[in-house]
Amino acid sequence: MLRTEDVRDPTVRRPGAGHLLAPLLAGVLAALGTLATIHVFVRTISGQWLDTAAMLGTDVHHARVEQLLSRTLDATTLTSLVLVCVVAAAVGVIRRRPDLALAAAVLVLAANGTTQILKDRLQRPPFDGLDYPNSLPSGHTTAAASVAFALVLVLPEAVRGTAALAGAGYTAVIAIGTVWARWHRPSDAIAALLIVLGWGAFVVLVDRLLRWRRRTRPGRPSRLTTLPLLVTAAVTTPVTVLGLLLGKTSEAMVTTPEPSRLTFLTGAAGIAAVVSIAFLVWLWLAADNRPAAGPDAARE
């Protein structure tokens, strides 16, 4: 039964087709992006060459930087994943949104499980001439992005934007750091981000289907939150495209890729672009997921 205040409030509406189409489209695009990343940077010679050249394009010689990077990467472990799942569940229960708590847990577990399955089963032809095992997707990046997504999903609107910006920054540091430390290629991090976004879109879609008959208040992230992400994406995307074009035309494809600062910077820019876009999309999906009434709606 509808509440009187909901009927009178013009901002309250029944979900339309777009309420389901948005997460569905985001999930499909994320899945296609993952497949495209695998095809280009694992299945083609030029893609592997550029990817490996980016990974080899920098060395960490500073002891303090090395120590800080190592601690940051090592902190992203299974224990931290479990801890965040517990925190997300607690926040969801406190806000009386057990559906979001469950969705956050599924997101973290499914994304990290998918990453491990792909990493173990994906075959990488040695086109780059190096006997390195497959490292796509990045487990560290998946862990960092999934816990950030989970917290953004369950937190109230008042702090959601701040959490998203902090999560995007942390995820970018982890993702670029794994390339800098030569643990991963740029495509490993990008594929991980797309996997997390895909599972995030899936859990939002399921949650909206389960709550389909309930009226909702349309939500949108604040400009203060979206502007930094938009600016980052607007700057790093063309830098990535230009770097790929220059990297492909200025270097000869040889059996073993030579370390290239240009390709490393291109890879870092590409990671930053995907992080910004992924968190921007996630903010929109998480914001438009509010019930029309109830204690939680009042707090938000």
PDB file of C-alpha atoms in Angstrom:
ATOM      1  CA  MET A   1       0.000   0.000   0.000  1.00  0.00           C
ATOM      2  CA  LEU A   2       1.315   3.423  -0.943  1.00  0.00           C
ATOM      3  CA  ARG A   3       1.881   6.002   1.723  1.00  0.00           C
ATOM      4  CA  THR A   4       0.027   9.295   1.467  1.00  0.00           C
ATOM      5  CA  GLU A   5       3.247  11.293   1.508  1.00  0.00           C
ATOM      6  CA  ASP A   6       4.619   9.163  -1.356  1.00  0.00           C
ATOM      7  CA  VAL A   7       1.553   9.824  -3.502  1.00  0.00           C
ATOM      8  CA  ARG A   8       1.831  13.564  -2.975  1.00  0.00           C
ATOM      9  CA  ASP A   9       5.594  13.713  -3.505  1.00  0.00           C
ATOM     10  CA  PRO A  10       6.314  14.251  -7.230  1.00  0.00           C
ATOM     11  CA  THR A  11       9.857  12.886  -6.802  1.00  0.00           C
ATOM     12  CA  VAL A  12       8.491   9.465  -5.932  1.00  0.00           C
ATOM     13  CA  ARG A  13       7.811   7.248  -8.913  1.00  0.00           C
ATOM     14  CA  ARG A  14       7.434   3.672  -9.959  1.00  0.00           C
ATOM     15  CA  PRO A  15      10.556   2.310 -11.646  1.00  0.00           C
ATOM     16  CA  GLY A  16      10.532   2.593 -15.411  1.00  0.00           C
ATOM     17  CA  ALA A  17      12.360   0.547 -18.015  1.00  0.00           C
ATOM     18  CA  GLY A  18      15.435   2.749 -17.650  1.00  0.00           C
ATOM     19  CA  HIS A  19      15.758   1.661 -14.026  1.00  0.00           C
ATOM     20  CA  LEU A  20      16.646  -1.812 -15.276  1.00  0.00           C
ATOM     21  CA  LEU A  21      18.233  -0.804 -18.559  1.00  0.00           C
ATOM     22  CA  ALA A  22      21.020   1.229 -16.929  1.00  0.00           C
ATOM     23  CA  PRO A  23      22.671  -1.617 -14.949  1.00  0.00           C
ATOM     24  CA  LEU A  24      21.977  -4.066 -17.774  1.00  0.00           C
ATOM     25  CA  LEU A  25      23.732  -1.840 -20.311  1.00  0.00           C
ATOM     26  CA  ALA A  26      26.624  -1.168 -17.938  1.00  0.00           C
ATOM     27  CA  GLY A  27      27.075  -4.884 -17.323  1.00  0.00           C
ATOM     28  CA  VAL A  28      26.996  -5.785 -21.009  1.00  0.00           C
ATOM     29  CA  LEU A  29      29.510  -3.065 -21.904  1.00  0.00           C
ATOM     30  CA  ALA A  30      31.802  -4.150 -19.062  1.00  0.00           C
ATOM     31  CA  ALA A  31      31.683  -7.767 -20.260  1.00  0.00           C
ATOM     32  CA  LEU A  32      32.388  -6.751 -23.854  1.00  0.00           C
ATOM     33  CA  GLY A  33      35.217  -4.527 -22.656  1.00  0.00           C
ATOM     34  CA  THR A  34      36.749  -7.434 -20.764  1.00  0.00           C
ATOM     35  CA  LEU A  35      36.572  -9.670 -23.841  1.00  0.00           C
ATOM     36  CA  ALA A  36      38.062  -6.922 -26.032  1.00  0.00           C
ATOM     37  CA  THR A  37      40.913  -6.403 -23.543  1.00  0.00           C
ATOM     38  CA  ILE A  38      41.687 -10.121 -23.553  1.00  0.00           C
ATOM     39  CA  HIS A  39      41.580 -10.290 -27.355  1.00  0.00           C
ATOM     40  CA  VAL A  40      43.791  -7.258 -27.997  1.00  0.00           C
ATOM     41  CA  PHE A  41      46.366  -7.613 -25.228  1.00  0.00           C
ATOM     42  CA  VAL A  42      46.531 -11.404 -24.915  1.00  0.00           C
ATOM     43  CA  ARG A  43      45.655 -12.753 -28.356  1.00  0.00           C
ATOM     44  CA  THR A  44      47.496 -10.281 -30.630  1.00  0.00           C
ATOM     45  CA  ILE A  45      51.218  -9.737 -31.125  1.00  0.00           C
ATOM     46  CA  SER A  46      51.110  -5.930 -31.129  1.00  0.00           C
ATOM     47  CA  GLY A  47      48.876  -5.815 -28.065  1.00  0.00           C
ATOM     48  CA  GLN A  48      51.135  -8.115 -26.080  1.00  0.00           C
ATOM     49  CA  TRP A  49      54.196  -6.163 -27.171  1.00  0.00           C
ATOM     50  CA  LEU A  50      52.833  -2.817 -26.022  1.00  0.00           C
ATOM     51  CA  ASP A  51      51.484  -4.300 -22.798  1.00  0.00           C
ATOM     52  CA  THR A  52      54.765  -5.909 -21.832  1.00  0.00           C
ATOM     53  CA  ALA A  53      56.803  -2.863 -22.877  1.00  0.00           C
ATOM     54  CA  ALA A  54      54.656  -0.796 -20.508  1.00  0.00           C
ATOM     55  CA  MET A  55      55.289  -3.195 -17.641  1.00  0.00           C
ATOM     56  CA  LEU A  56      59.031  -3.096 -18.277  1.00  0.00           C
ATOM     57  CA  GLY A  57      59.076   0.651 -18.804  1.00  0.00           C
ATOM     58  CA  THR A  58      59.905   1.663 -15.264  1.00  0.00           C
ATOM     59  CA  ASP A  59      62.055   0.543 -12.369  1.00  0.00           C
ATOM     60  CA  VAL A  60      61.510   1.199  -8.690  1.00  0.00           C
ATOM     61  CA  HIS A  61      64.910   2.237  -7.326  1.00  0.00           C
ATOM     62  CA  HIS A  62      63.831   4.365  -4.376  1.00  0.00           C
ATOM     63  CA  ALA A  63      63.848   2.385  -1.134  1.00  0.00           C
ATOM     64  CA  ARG A  64      61.099   4.421   0.534  1.00  0.00           C
ATOM     65  CA  VAL A  65      58.845   4.239  -2.514  1.00  0.00           C
ATOM     66  CA  GLU A  66      59.512   0.515  -2.786  1.00  0.00           C
ATOM     67  CA  GLN A  67      58.658  -0.020   0.863  1.00  0.00           C
ATOM     68  CA  LEU A  68      55.473   2.045   0.725  1.00  0.00           C
ATOM     69  CA  LEU A  69      54.340   0.346  -2.488  1.00  0.00           C
ATOM     70  CA  SER A  70      55.041  -3.102  -1.094  1.00  0.00           C
ATOM     71  CA  ARG A  71      53.083  -2.405   2.089  1.00  0.00           C
ATOM     72  CA  THR A  72      50.145  -0.986   0.163  1.00  0.00           C
ATOM     73  CA  LEU A  73      49.988  -3.948  -2.188  1.00  0.00           C
ATOM     74  CA  ASP A  74      50.451  -6.512   0.584  1.00  0.00           C
ATOM     75  CA  ALA A  75      47.622  -4.917   2.589  1.00  0.00           C
ATOM     76  CA  THR A  76      45.168  -5.910  -0.147  1.00  0.00           C
ATOM     77  CA  THR A  77      44.764  -9.495   0.982  1.00  0.00           C
ATOM     78  CA  LEU A  78      42.035 -12.048   1.590  1.00  0.00           C
ATOM     79  CA  THR A  79      41.789 -10.858   5.183  1.00  0.00           C
ATOM     80  CA  SER A  80      41.020  -7.322   4.056  1.00  0.00           C
ATOM     81  CA  LEU A  81      38.334  -8.631   1.699  1.00  0.00           C
ATOM     82  CA  VAL A  82      36.617 -10.543   4.487  1.00  0.00           C
ATOM     83  CA  LEU A  83      36.869  -7.544   6.806  1.00  0.00           C
ATOM     84  CA  VAL A  84      35.259  -5.212   4.273  1.00  0.00           C
ATOM     85  CA  CYS A  85      32.475  -7.736   3.625  1.00  0.00           C
ATOM     86  CA  VAL A  86      31.759  -7.810   7.356  1.00  0.00           C
ATOM     87  CA  VAL A  87      31.801  -4.002   7.560  1.00  0.00           C
ATOM     88  CA  ALA A  88      29.530  -3.702   4.509  1.00  0.00           C
ATOM     89  CA  ALA A  89      27.115  -6.211   5.995  1.00  0.00           C
ATOM     90  CA  ALA A  90      27.071  -4.316   9.290  1.00  0.00           C
ATOM     91  CA  VAL A  91      26.394  -1.004   7.563  1.00  0.00           C
ATOM     92  CA  GLY A  92      23.608  -2.573   5.535  1.00  0.00           C
ATOM     93  CA  VAL A  93      21.966  -3.997   8.657  1.00  0.00           C
ATOM     94  CA  ILE A  94      22.277  -0.696  10.536  1.00  0.00           C
ATOM     95  CA  ARG A  95      20.666   1.135   7.608  1.00  0.00           C
ATOM     96  CA  ARG A  96      17.976  -1.550   7.398  1.00  0.00           C
ATOM     97  CA  ARG A  97      19.062  -2.447   3.875  1.00  0.00           C
ATOM     98  CA  PRO A  98      20.017  -6.132   4.104  1.00  0.00           C
ATOM     99  CA  ASP A  99      19.548  -6.337   0.338  1.00  0.00           C
ATOM    100  CA  LEU A 100      22.483  -3.967  -0.184  1.00  0.00           C
ATOM    101  CA  ALA A 101      24.593  -5.822   2.375  1.00  0.00           C
ATOM    102  CA  LEU A 102      24.002  -9.078   0.509  1.00  0.00           C
ATOM    103  CA  ALA A 103      24.633  -7.421  -2.855  1.00  0.00           C
ATOM    104  CA  ALA A 104      27.939  -6.007  -1.602  1.00  0.00           C
ATOM    105  CA  ALA A 105      29.080  -9.417  -0.363  1.00  0.00           C
ATOM    106  CA  VAL A 106      28.124 -11.096  -3.653  1.00  0.00           C
ATOM    107  CA  LEU A 107      29.935  -8.376  -5.578  1.00  0.00           C
ATOM    108  CA  VAL A 108      33.207  -8.823  -3.680  1.00  0.00           C
ATOM    109  CA  LEU A 109      33.168 -12.617  -3.705  1.00  0.00           C
ATOM    110  CA  ALA A 110      32.021 -13.029  -7.322  1.00  0.00           C
ATOM    111  CA  ALA A 111      34.425 -10.466  -8.763  1.00  0.00           C
ATOM    112  CA  ASN A 112      37.443 -11.911  -6.978  1.00  0.00           C
ATOM    113  CA  GLY A 113      36.371 -15.457  -7.784  1.00  0.00           C
ATOM    114  CA  THR A 114      36.003 -14.600 -11.475  1.00  0.00           C
ATOM    115  CA  THR A 115      39.456 -13.029 -11.494  1.00  0.00           C
ATOM    116  CA  GLN A 116      41.097 -16.096 -10.004  1.00  0.00           C
ATOM    117  CA  ILE A 117      39.327 -18.448 -12.421  1.00  0.00           C
ATOM    118  CA  LEU A 118      40.359 -16.386 -15.446  1.00  0.00           C
ATOM    119  CA  LYS A 119      43.926 -16.026 -14.236  1.00  0.00           C
ATOM    120  CA  ASP A 120      44.257 -19.787 -13.757  1.00  0.00           C
ATOM    121  CA  ARG A 121      42.562 -20.852 -16.982  1.00  0.00           C
ATOM    122  CA  LEU A 122      43.356 -18.139 -19.521  1.00  0.00           C
ATOM    123  CA  GLN A 123      46.102 -19.211 -21.912  1.00  0.00           C
ATOM    124  CA  ARG A 124      48.608 -16.548 -22.948  1.00  0.00           C
ATOM    125  CA  PRO A 125      50.551 -17.259 -26.164  1.00  0.00           C
ATOM    126  CA  PRO A 126      54.193 -16.110 -25.745  1.00  0.00           C
ATOM    127  CA  PHE A 127      54.039 -13.556 -28.563  1.00  0.00           C
ATOM    128  CA  ASP A 128      56.240 -11.158 -26.601  1.00  0.00           C
ATOM    129  CA  GLY A 129      59.045 -13.707 -26.358  1.00  0.00           C
ATOM    130  CA  LEU A 130      58.948 -13.776 -22.559  1.00  0.00           C
ATOM    131  CA  ASP A 131      58.240 -16.833 -20.464  1.00  0.00           C
ATOM    132  CA  TYR A 132      55.933 -14.957 -18.088  1.00  0.00           C
ATOM    133  CA  PRO A 133      52.774 -16.743 -16.916  1.00  0.00           C
ATOM    134  CA  ASN A 134      49.370 -15.267 -17.535  1.00  0.00           C
ATOM    135  CA  SER A 135      48.615 -12.494 -15.054  1.00  0.00           C
ATOM    136  CA  LEU A 136      45.271 -11.221 -16.386  1.00  0.00           C
ATOM    137  CA  PRO A 137      43.233 -10.099 -14.517  1.00  0.00           C
ATOM    138  CA  SER A 138      45.022  -8.447 -11.590  1.00  0.00           C
ATOM    139  CA  GLY A 139      43.954  -9.885  -8.250  1.00  0.00           C
ATOM    140  CA  HIS A 140      45.168  -6.839  -6.320  1.00  0.00           C
ATOM    141  CA  THR A 141      43.208  -4.449  -8.528  1.00  0.00           C
ATOM    142  CA  THR A 142      40.098  -6.619  -8.318  1.00  0.00           C
ATOM    143  CA  ALA A 143      40.331  -6.670  -4.532  1.00  0.00           C
ATOM    144  CA  ALA A 144      40.847  -2.911  -4.240  1.00  0.00           C
ATOM    145  CA  ALA A 145      38.060  -2.005  -6.669  1.00  0.00           C
ATOM    146  CA  SER A 146      35.554  -4.531  -5.318  1.00  0.00           C
ATOM    147  CA  VAL A 147      35.889  -3.426  -1.691  1.00  0.00           C
ATOM    148  CA  ALA A 148      35.595   0.211  -2.761  1.00  0.00           C
ATOM    149  CA  PHE A 149      32.480  -0.576  -4.811  1.00  0.00           C
ATOM    150  CA  ALA A 150      30.975  -2.507  -1.901  1.00  0.00           C
ATOM    151  CA  LEU A 151      31.406   0.381   0.530  1.00  0.00           C
ATOM    152  CA  VAL A 152      30.023   2.909  -1.950  1.00  0.00           C
ATOM    153  CA  LEU A 153      26.955   0.703  -2.406  1.00  0.00           C
ATOM    154  CA  VAL A 154      26.065   0.357   1.278  1.00  0.00           C
ATOM    155  CA  LEU A 155      27.034   3.782   2.617  1.00  0.00           C
ATOM    156  CA  PRO A 156      24.436   6.578   2.959  1.00  0.00           C
ATOM    157  CA  GLU A 157      24.215   9.221   0.278  1.00  0.00           C
ATOM    158  CA  ALA A 158      25.829  11.867   2.495  1.00  0.00           C
ATOM    159  CA  VAL A 159      29.202  10.086   2.485  1.00  0.00           C
ATOM    160  CA  ARG A 160      28.911   7.993  -0.662  1.00  0.00           C
ATOM    161  CA  GLY A 161      30.642  10.528  -2.912  1.00  0.00           C
ATOM    162  CA  THR A 162      33.590  10.952  -0.559  1.00  0.00           C
ATOM    163  CA  ALA A 163      33.946   7.190  -0.302  1.00  0.00           C
ATOM    164  CA  ALA A 164      33.864   6.879  -4.102  1.00  0.00           C
ATOM    165  CA  LEU A 165      36.637   9.443  -4.592  1.00  0.00           C
ATOM    166  CA  ALA A 166      38.773   7.847  -1.892  1.00  0.00           C
ATOM    167  CA  GLY A 167      38.101   4.402  -3.346  1.00  0.00           C
ATOM    168  CA  ALA A 168      38.970   5.545  -6.875  1.00  0.00           C
ATOM    169  CA  GLY A 169      42.235   7.043  -5.652  1.00  0.00           C
ATOM    170  CA  TYR A 170      43.149   3.916  -3.709  1.00  0.00           C
ATOM    171  CA  THR A 171      42.251   1.637  -6.600  1.00  0.00           C
ATOM    172  CA  ALA A 172      44.312   3.726  -9.043  1.00  0.00           C
ATOM    173  CA  VAL A 173      47.336   3.591  -6.725  1.00  0.00           C
ATOM    174  CA  ILE A 174      47.046  -0.182  -6.390  1.00  0.00           C
ATOM    175  CA  ALA A 175      46.475  -0.751 -10.119  1.00  0.00           C
ATOM    176  CA  ILE A 176      49.307   1.487 -11.330  1.00  0.00           C
ATOM    177  CA  GLY A 177      51.506   0.280  -8.484  1.00  0.00           C
ATOM    178  CA  THR A 178      51.277  -3.330  -9.642  1.00  0.00           C
ATOM    179  CA  VAL A 179      52.508  -2.261 -13.085  1.00  0.00           C
ATOM    180  CA  TRP A 180      55.257  -0.125 -11.574  1.00  0.00           C
ATOM    181  CA  ALA A 181      56.408  -3.075  -9.461  1.00  0.00           C
ATOM    182  CA  ARG A 182      56.288  -5.315 -12.561  1.00  0.00           C
ATOM    183  CA  TRP A 183      53.697  -7.567 -10.979  1.00  0.00           C
ATOM    184  CA  HIS A 184      51.155  -6.921 -13.720  1.00  0.00           C
ATOM    185  CA  ARG A 185      50.696  -5.469 -17.169  1.00  0.00           C
ATOM    186  CA  PRO A 186      48.294  -2.528 -17.660  1.00  0.00           C
ATOM    187  CA  SER A 187      45.699  -4.762 -19.328  1.00  0.00           C
ATOM    188  CA  ASP A 188      45.596  -6.937 -16.209  1.00  0.00           C
ATOM    189  CA  ALA A 189      44.417  -3.982 -14.135  1.00  0.00           C
ATOM    190  CA  ILE A 190      41.965  -2.770 -16.780  1.00  0.00           C
ATOM    191  CA  ALA A 191      40.381  -6.218 -17.113  1.00  0.00           C
ATOM    192  CA  ALA A 192      40.060  -6.426 -13.325  1.00  0.00           C
ATOM    193  CA  LEU A 193      38.259  -3.075 -13.181  1.00  0.00           C
ATOM    194  CA  LEU A 194      35.833  -4.143 -15.898  1.00  0.00           C
ATOM    195  CA  ILE A 195      35.096  -7.410 -14.110  1.00  0.00           C
ATOM    196  CA  VAL A 196      34.268  -5.548 -10.903  1.00  0.00           C
ATOM    197  CA  LEU A 197      32.051  -3.095 -12.781  1.00  0.00           C
ATOM    198  CA  GLY A 198      30.296  -5.961 -14.546  1.00  0.00           C
ATOM    199  CA  TRP A 199      29.506  -7.766 -11.303  1.00  0.00           C
ATOM    200  CA  GLY A 200      28.508  -4.490  -9.688  1.00  0.00           C
ATOM    201  CA  ALA A 201      26.011  -3.826 -12.452  1.00  0.00           C
ATOM    202  CA  PHE A 202      24.694  -7.381 -12.092  1.00  0.00           C
ATOM    203  CA  VAL A 203      24.015  -7.145  -8.344  1.00  0.00           C
ATOM    204  CA  VAL A 204      22.302  -3.761  -8.803  1.00  0.00           C
ATOM    205  CA  LEU A 205      20.153  -5.220 -11.571  1.00  0.00           C
ATOM    206  CA  VAL A 206      19.108  -8.166  -9.386  1.00  0.00           C
ATOM    207  CA  ASP A 207      18.397  -5.872  -6.438  1.00  0.00           C
ATOM    208  CA  ARG A 208      16.212  -3.636  -8.596  1.00  0.00           C
ATOM    209  CA  LEU A 209      14.336  -6.638  -9.964  1.00  0.00           C
ATOM    210  CA  LEU A 210      13.618  -7.881  -6.454  1.00  0.00           C
ATOM    211  CA  ARG A 211      12.387  -4.423  -5.423  1.00  0.00           C
ATOM    212  CA  TRP A 212      10.570  -3.747  -8.683  1.00  0.00           C
ATOM    213  CA  ARG A 213       7.122  -3.177  -7.182  1.00  0.00           C
ATOM    214  CA  ARG A 214       8.369  -0.625  -4.669  1.00  0.00           C
ATOM    215  CA  ARG A 215       8.332   3.061  -5.487  1.00  0.00           C
ATOM    216  CA  THR A 216      11.691   4.853  -5.527  1.00  0.00           C
ATOM    217  CA  ARG A 217      13.177   8.309  -5.415  1.00  0.00           C
ATOM    218  CA  PRO A 218      15.484   8.984  -8.382  1.00  0.00           C
ATOM    219  CA  GLY A 219      18.996   9.733  -7.163  1.00  0.00           C
ATOM    220  CA  ARG A 220      22.056  11.258  -8.708  1.00  0.00           C
ATOM    221  CA  PRO A 221      25.595  11.834  -7.433  1.00  0.00           C
ATOM    222  CA  SER A 222      26.674  15.364  -6.579  1.00  0.00           C
ATOM    223  CA  ARG A 223      28.684  17.475  -8.999  1.00  0.00           C
ATOM    224  CA  LEU A 224      31.472  17.801  -6.449  1.00  0.00           C
ATOM    225  CA  THR A 225      31.912  14.056  -6.696  1.00  0.00           C
ATOM    226  CA  THR A 226      31.457  13.532 -10.409  1.00  0.00           C
ATOM    227  CA  LEU A 227      33.527  16.524 -11.577  1.00  0.00           C
ATOM    228  CA  PRO A 228      36.948  15.159 -10.489  1.00  0.00           C
ATOM    229  CA  LEU A 229      36.154  11.809 -12.103  1.00  0.00           C
ATOM    230  CA  LEU A 230      34.942  13.466 -15.307  1.00  0.00           C
ATOM    231  CA  VAL A 231      38.020  15.700 -15.531  1.00  0.00           C
ATOM    232  CA  THR A 232      40.351  12.753 -14.938  1.00  0.00           C
ATOM    233  CA  ALA A 233      38.633  10.680 -17.610  1.00  0.00           C
ATOM    234  CA  ALA A 234      38.597  13.620 -20.055  1.00  0.00           C
ATOM    235  CA  VAL A 235      42.353  14.147 -19.641  1.00  0.00           C
ATOM    236  CA  THR A 236      43.604  10.567 -19.480  1.00  0.00           C
ATOM    237  CA  THR A 237      41.480   9.063 -22.259  1.00  0.00           C
ATOM    238  CA  PRO A 238      42.971  11.124 -25.132  1.00  0.00           C
ATOM    239  CA  VAL A 239      46.431  10.732 -23.587  1.00  0.00           C
ATOM    240  CA  THR A 240      45.944   6.960 -23.693  1.00  0.00           C
ATOM    241  CA  VAL A 241      44.764   6.963 -27.306  1.00  0.00           C
ATOM    242  CA  LEU A 242      47.646   9.196 -28.403  1.00  0.00           C
ATOM    243  CA  GLY A 243      50.169   7.115 -26.489  1.00  0.00           C
ATOM    244  CA  LEU A 244      48.921   3.900 -28.096  1.00  0.00           C
ATOM    245  CA  LEU A 245      49.192   5.418 -31.571  1.00  0.00           C
ATOM    246  CA  LEU A 246      52.707   6.731 -30.940  1.00  0.00           C
ATOM    247  CA  GLY A 247      53.815   3.533 -29.258  1.00  0.00           C
ATOM    248  CA  LYS A 248      52.601   1.392 -32.129  1.00  0.00           C
ATOM    249  CA  THR A 249      54.089   3.508 -34.916  1.00  0.00           C
ATOM    250  CA  SER A 250      57.363   4.600 -33.354  1.00  0.00           C
ATOM    251  CA  GLU A 251      58.659   1.208 -32.209  1.00  0.00           C
ATOM    252  CA  ALA A 252      59.380  -1.837 -34.349  1.00  0.00           C
ATOM    253  CA  MET A 253      57.689  -5.030 -33.242  1.00  0.00           C
ATOM    254  CA  VAL A 254      60.561  -7.241 -32.153  1.00  0.00           C
ATOM    255  CA  THR A 255      60.649 -10.634 -30.505  1.00  0.00           C
ATOM    256  CA  THR A 256      61.294  -9.219 -27.035  1.00  0.00           C
ATOM    257  CA  PRO A 257      59.757  -5.825 -26.165  1.00  0.00           C
ATOM    258  CA  GLU A 258      62.162  -3.125 -25.064  1.00  0.00           C
ATOM    259  CA  PRO A 259      61.275  -1.199 -21.890  1.00  0.00           C
ATOM    260  CA  SER A 260      59.433   1.963 -22.882  1.00  0.00           C
ATOM    261  CA  ARG A 261      58.638   4.930 -20.654  1.00  0.00           C
ATOM    262  CA  LEU A 262      56.096   6.082 -23.211  1.00  0.00           C
ATOM    263  CA  THR A 263      54.134   2.855 -23.068  1.00  0.00           C
ATOM    264  CA  PHE A 264      54.292   2.791 -19.259  1.00  0.00           C
ATOM    265  CA  LEU A 265      52.849   6.312 -19.080  1.00  0.00           C
ATOM    266  CA  THR A 266      50.252   5.308 -21.662  1.00  0.00           C
ATOM    267  CA  GLY A 267      49.297   2.278 -19.596  1.00  0.00           C
ATOM    268  CA  ALA A 268      49.102   4.358 -16.414  1.00  0.00           C
ATOM    269  CA  ALA A 269      46.884   6.896 -18.182  1.00  0.00           C
ATOM    270  CA  GLY A 270      44.673   4.093 -19.494  1.00  0.00           C
ATOM    271  CA  ILE A 271      44.281   2.638 -16.010  1.00  0.00           C
ATOM    272  CA  ALA A 272      43.409   6.063 -14.590  1.00  0.00           C
ATOM    273  CA  ALA A 273      40.832   6.577 -17.337  1.00  0.00           C
ATOM    274  CA  VAL A 274      39.130   3.226 -16.711  1.00  0.00           C
ATOM    275  CA  VAL A 275      39.173   3.780 -12.931  1.00  0.00           C
ATOM    276  CA  SER A 276      37.503   7.181 -13.362  1.00  0.00           C
ATOM    277  CA  ILE A 277      34.868   5.912 -15.777  1.00  0.00           C
ATOM    278  CA  ALA A 278      34.132   2.788 -13.715  1.00  0.00           C
ATOM    279  CA  PHE A 279      33.640   4.727 -10.488  1.00  0.00           C
ATOM    280  CA  LEU A 280      31.590   7.369 -12.282  1.00  0.00           C
ATOM    281  CA  VAL A 281      29.228   4.718 -13.650  1.00  0.00           C
ATOM    282  CA  TRP A 282      29.104   3.016 -10.267  1.00  0.00           C
ATOM    283  CA  LEU A 283      28.185   6.254  -8.504  1.00  0.00           C
ATOM    284  CA  TRP A 284      25.201   6.693 -10.811  1.00  0.00           C
ATOM    285  CA  LEU A 285      24.082   3.090 -10.317  1.00  0.00           C
ATOM    286  CA  ALA A 286      24.462   3.264  -6.535  1.00  0.00           C
ATOM    287  CA  ALA A 287      22.760   6.666  -6.257  1.00  0.00           C
ATOM    288  CA  ASP A 288      19.594   5.625  -8.103  1.00  0.00           C
ATOM    289  CA  ASN A 289      18.851   2.767  -5.756  1.00  0.00           C
ATOM    290  CA  ARG A 290      16.912   4.426  -2.936  1.00  0.00           C
ATOM    291  CA  PRO A 291      13.569   3.363  -1.504  1.00  0.00           C
ATOM    292  CA  ALA A 292      10.776   5.910  -1.488  1.00  0.00           C
ATOM    293  CA  ALA A 293      10.095   5.847   2.214  1.00  0.00           C
ATOM    294  CA  GLY A 294      11.160   4.309   5.469  1.00  0.00           C
ATOM    295  CA  PRO A 295      13.816   4.994   8.097  1.00  0.00           C
ATOM    296  CA  ASP A 296      16.681   4.688   5.653  1.00  0.00           C
ATOM    297  CA  ALA A 297      15.156   7.111   3.201  1.00  0.00           C
ATOM    298  CA  ALA A 298      14.728   9.614   5.964  1.00  0.00           C
ATOM    299  CA  ARG A 299      18.384   9.355   6.927  1.00  0.00           C
ATOM    300  CA  GLU A 300      19.505   9.797   3.332  1.00  0.00           C
TER     301      GLU A 300
END
